[in-house]
Tab-separated table of C-alpha atoms in Angstrom:
chain	number	residue	atom	x	y	z
A	1	PHE	CA	0.000	0.000	0.000
A	2	LEU	CA	2.798	2.433	0.915
A	3	SER	CA	4.513	2.680	-2.438
A	4	SER	CA	5.420	5.340	-4.941
A	5	LYS	CA	1.752	5.424	-5.835
A	6	HIS	CA	0.989	6.981	-2.464
A	7	PRO	CA	3.724	9.572	-1.749
A	8	LEU	CA	1.393	11.845	0.200
A	9	ILE	CA	0.477	9.038	2.589
A	10	LEU	CA	4.044	7.836	3.146
A	11	LEU	CA	5.437	11.195	4.308
A	12	PRO	CA	3.063	11.920	7.207
A	13	ILE	CA	3.400	8.351	8.485
A	14	LEU	CA	7.185	8.666	8.521
A	15	LEU	CA	6.944	11.967	10.325
A	16	LEU	CA	4.529	10.522	12.862
A	17	THR	CA	6.899	7.629	13.503
A	18	ALA	CA	9.777	10.009	14.106
A	19	HIS	CA	7.602	12.034	16.488
A	20	ASN	CA	6.569	8.916	18.401
A	21	ASN	CA	10.209	7.936	18.785
A	22	LEU	CA	10.932	11.373	20.174
A	23	LEU	CA	8.399	10.856	22.930
A	24	HIS	CA	10.229	7.764	24.148
A	25	LEU	CA	13.231	9.824	25.229
A	26	ALA	CA	13.738	11.269	28.710
A	27	LEU	CA	15.730	14.376	29.481
A	28	PHE	CA	17.241	15.198	32.839
A	29	CYS	CA	17.614	18.906	33.531
A	30	GLN	CA	18.379	21.011	36.539
A	31	ASP	CA	15.774	23.383	37.897
A	32	ALA	CA	17.936	26.223	39.207
A	33	SER	CA	15.138	27.825	41.205
A	34	GLN	CA	14.514	24.614	43.217
A	35	ASN	CA	18.050	23.195	43.046
A	36	THR	CA	16.572	19.820	42.151
A	37	HIS	CA	16.635	17.557	39.140
A	38	ILE	CA	13.523	17.333	37.043
A	39	THR	CA	12.791	14.496	34.642
A	40	ILE	CA	11.113	15.525	31.424
A	41	THR	CA	9.315	12.293	30.552
A	42	PRO	CA	7.358	11.259	27.458
A	43	GLU	CA	4.224	12.166	29.402
A	44	THR	CA	5.328	15.743	30.075
A	45	LEU	CA	6.426	16.222	26.490
A	46	ALA	CA	3.177	14.723	25.258
A	47	LYS	CA	1.237	17.422	27.110
A	48	GLN	CA	2.898	20.031	24.933
A	49	SER	CA	2.414	20.465	21.218
A	50	ILE	CA	5.672	20.195	19.321
A	51	PRO	CA	6.285	23.018	16.819
A	52	GLY	CA	5.323	21.755	13.401
A	53	GLN	CA	3.046	19.044	14.780
A	54	ASN	CA	-0.077	20.837	13.613
A	55	LYS	CA	1.546	23.185	11.160
A	56	GLU	CA	2.774	22.703	7.626
A	57	LYS	CA	5.967	24.629	8.317
A	58	GLN	CA	8.001	23.731	11.375
A	59	ILE	CA	9.072	26.511	13.735
A	60	MET	CA	12.600	26.240	15.126
A	61	THR	CA	14.048	27.822	18.239
A	62	LYS	CA	17.212	29.658	17.187
A	63	VAL	CA	19.976	30.076	19.754
A	64	LEU	CA	23.182	32.089	19.346
A	65	PHE	CA	25.963	31.870	21.928
A	66	ILE	CA	28.371	34.793	22.166
A	67	CYS	CA	31.794	35.334	23.735
A	68	HIS	CA	34.752	37.588	23.035
A	69	GLY	CA	36.639	35.498	20.474
A	70	ASN	CA	34.294	32.591	19.606
A	71	ILE	CA	36.935	29.937	20.192
A	72	CYS	CA	36.521	28.990	23.896
A	73	ARG	CA	33.287	29.590	25.805
A	74	SER	CA	30.706	30.225	23.097
A	75	THR	CA	31.855	27.256	21.007
A	76	MET	CA	31.797	25.072	24.121
A	77	ALA	CA	28.247	26.229	24.848
A	78	GLN	CA	27.250	25.548	21.237
A	79	PHE	CA	28.594	21.990	21.331
A	80	VAL	CA	27.239	21.221	24.812
A	81	PHE	CA	23.768	22.589	24.086
A	82	GLN	CA	23.606	20.810	20.718
A	83	ASP	CA	24.524	17.551	22.428
A	84	MET	CA	21.781	18.048	25.036
A	85	VAL	CA	19.240	18.840	22.330
A	86	ASN	CA	20.276	15.774	20.323
A	87	HIS	CA	19.967	13.466	23.327
A	88	ALA	CA	16.522	14.915	24.040
A	89	GLY	CA	15.394	13.994	20.534
A	90	LEU	CA	14.810	17.659	19.729
A	91	ALA	CA	17.479	18.255	17.084
A	92	ASP	CA	14.883	19.239	14.485
A	93	GLU	CA	13.433	21.863	16.828
A	94	PHE	CA	16.606	23.942	17.231
A	95	PHE	CA	19.166	25.867	15.220
A	96	ILE	CA	22.284	26.557	17.307
A	97	ASP	CA	25.318	28.687	16.464
A	98	SER	CA	28.000	30.798	18.144
A	99	LYS	CA	29.833	34.024	17.306
A	100	ALA	CA	32.256	36.599	18.705
A	101	THR	CA	31.926	40.233	19.658
A	102	SER	CA	35.507	40.917	18.523
A	103	THR	CA	37.477	40.301	15.333
A	104	GLU	CA	40.548	38.906	17.097
A	105	GLU	CA	40.021	35.230	16.255
A	106	ILE	CA	38.014	35.449	13.025
A	107	GLY	CA	38.485	32.315	10.941
A	108	ASN	CA	40.126	30.308	13.720
A	109	PRO	CA	38.837	26.910	14.926
A	110	PRO	CA	37.823	26.213	18.539
A	111	HIS	CA	40.567	26.514	21.153
A	112	ARG	CA	42.492	23.298	21.816
A	113	GLY	CA	41.331	23.440	25.452
A	114	THR	CA	37.687	23.375	24.378
A	115	VAL	CA	38.409	20.584	21.895
A	116	ARG	CA	40.233	18.580	24.563
A	117	LYS	CA	37.368	18.958	27.050
A	118	MET	CA	34.735	17.956	24.490
A	119	ASN	CA	36.755	14.895	23.480
A	120	GLU	CA	37.208	13.958	27.133
A	121	LEU	CA	33.434	14.027	27.649
A	122	GLY	CA	32.540	12.429	24.328
A	123	ILE	CA	30.605	15.495	23.177
A	124	PRO	CA	30.539	15.785	19.366
A	125	MET	CA	31.839	18.952	17.740
A	126	GLN	CA	30.620	20.448	14.506
A	127	PRO	CA	33.068	22.127	12.088
A	128	HIS	CA	33.267	25.736	13.230
A	129	PHE	CA	35.377	28.797	12.525
A	130	ALA	CA	35.109	31.992	14.525
A	131	SER	CA	32.954	34.783	13.106
A	132	GLN	CA	31.781	38.130	14.422
A	133	VAL	CA	28.188	38.837	15.358
A	134	THR	CA	26.528	41.631	13.371
A	135	LYS	CA	23.544	43.873	13.921
A	136	SER	CA	21.495	41.836	11.444
A	137	ASP	CA	21.902	38.739	13.623
A	138	TYR	CA	19.587	40.277	16.192
A	139	ASN	CA	16.464	39.441	14.189
A	140	LYS	CA	17.710	35.986	13.182
A	141	PHE	CA	17.760	34.423	16.661
A	142	ASP	CA	15.300	33.923	19.500
A	143	TYR	CA	18.010	33.731	22.173
A	144	ILE	CA	21.307	35.621	21.975
A	145	ILE	CA	23.364	34.530	24.948
A	146	GLY	CA	26.624	36.013	26.216
A	147	MET	CA	29.084	34.540	28.687
A	148	ASP	CA	29.929	37.629	30.753
A	149	LYS	CA	28.942	41.220	31.354
A	150	TRP	CA	31.587	42.506	28.953
A	151	ASN	CA	30.037	40.395	26.195
A	152	TYR	CA	26.654	41.842	27.100
A	153	LYS	CA	27.950	45.405	26.888
A	154	ASN	CA	29.479	44.743	23.466
A	155	MET	CA	26.323	43.068	22.194
A	156	MET	CA	24.291	46.097	23.203
A	157	ARG	CA	26.743	48.265	21.294
A	158	ILE	CA	26.566	46.083	18.177
A	159	PHE	CA	22.777	45.645	18.218
A	160	GLY	CA	22.004	49.188	19.318
A	161	GLY	CA	19.866	47.887	22.178
A	162	ASP	CA	17.604	44.942	22.904
A	163	PRO	CA	14.023	46.035	22.129
A	164	ASP	CA	12.666	42.475	21.946
A	165	GLY	CA	14.420	41.089	25.012
A	166	ARG	CA	16.455	38.502	23.106
A	167	VAL	CA	19.807	39.141	24.793
A	168	SER	CA	20.869	37.548	28.073
A	169	LEU	CA	23.766	35.914	29.898
A	170	LEU	CA	23.949	32.127	30.032
A	171	LEU	CA	23.953	31.699	33.797
A	172	GLU	CA	20.895	33.935	34.153
A	173	PHE	CA	18.856	30.910	33.064
A	174	ALA	CA	20.227	29.083	36.105
A	175	GLY	CA	19.294	31.935	38.417
A	176	SER	CA	22.852	33.237	38.771
A	177	GLY	CA	24.310	36.630	37.995
A	178	ARG	CA	27.895	35.447	37.814
A	179	ASP	CA	30.023	35.453	34.688
A	180	ILE	CA	31.516	32.398	33.026
A	181	ALA	CA	35.262	32.879	33.433
A	182	ASP	CA	37.258	33.040	30.207
A	183	PRO	CA	39.604	30.006	30.073
A	184	TRP	CA	41.779	31.941	27.631
A	185	TYR	CA	43.020	33.729	30.758
A	186	THR	CA	42.345	31.170	33.518
A	187	GLY	CA	43.415	28.058	31.620
A	188	ASN	CA	40.699	26.181	33.535
A	189	PHE	CA	38.386	24.549	31.004
A	190	ASP	CA	36.946	22.260	33.693
A	191	ASP	CA	35.382	25.173	35.582
A	192	THR	CA	34.197	26.699	32.322
A	193	TYR	CA	32.500	23.450	31.338
A	194	ARG	CA	30.813	23.161	34.742
A	195	ASP	CA	29.274	26.624	34.364
A	196	VAL	CA	28.390	26.126	30.692
A	197	LYS	CA	26.662	22.832	31.503
A	198	GLU	CA	24.686	24.433	34.328
A	199	GLY	CA	23.518	27.263	32.104
A	200	CYS	CA	22.692	25.031	29.134
A	201	GLU	CA	20.645	22.616	31.261
A	202	ALA	CA	18.565	25.500	32.585
A	203	LEU	CA	18.209	27.001	29.101
A	204	LEU	CA	16.988	23.725	27.639
A	205	TYR	CA	14.492	23.264	30.449
A	206	LYS	CA	13.118	26.728	29.693
A	207	CYS	CA	12.969	26.053	25.938
A	208	VAL	CA	11.170	22.724	26.373
A	209	GLY	CA	8.625	24.488	28.530
A	210	GLU	CA	8.022	26.985	25.738
A	211	ILE	CA	7.486	24.380	23.020
A	212	LYS	CA	3.804	24.968	22.350
A	213	ALA	CA	1.563	25.098	19.313
């Protein structure tokens, strides 16, 4: 029955199968406000409509991580968050990228310290070369997330403000006002990863909660 004679029937069934598989995954995230771990089960995901479920065109959540050079912290956040999204079965719901506020490292790959930490943890890395954020990026992303207050100041300068409330710092999602220290200066990629992971877990929990029709 499902043959080339019925292309319009085959596609929705394949999509439905992929969606059903998604609901068999569980995601463990940290609720910063309660300092507890929350399990996002198939049941909790099922209560929410997935973007694209009842629409012809799927809506993606677009996330841009920002740091000074785009070789240490923002690339680490990009890889860590992408890995969390993939394990949650939500890869098709997100577009994730990272950029710099400066031009100092344009064209360079991720720092060897970030690469070493990702390899140590078994977190996949996508090909990436540093690029600078521009004013036009403001309207291309739902979340534009810096690593420290200096990043935030530079983003405000580049964007000319934040009229739509898209700009934030990563650890704000975890209920913290502290910066993520730059391992370019500290040399401590372990501490950077700990903070990046905390912020990304809280960010993903927030995003999953916002996935509605």
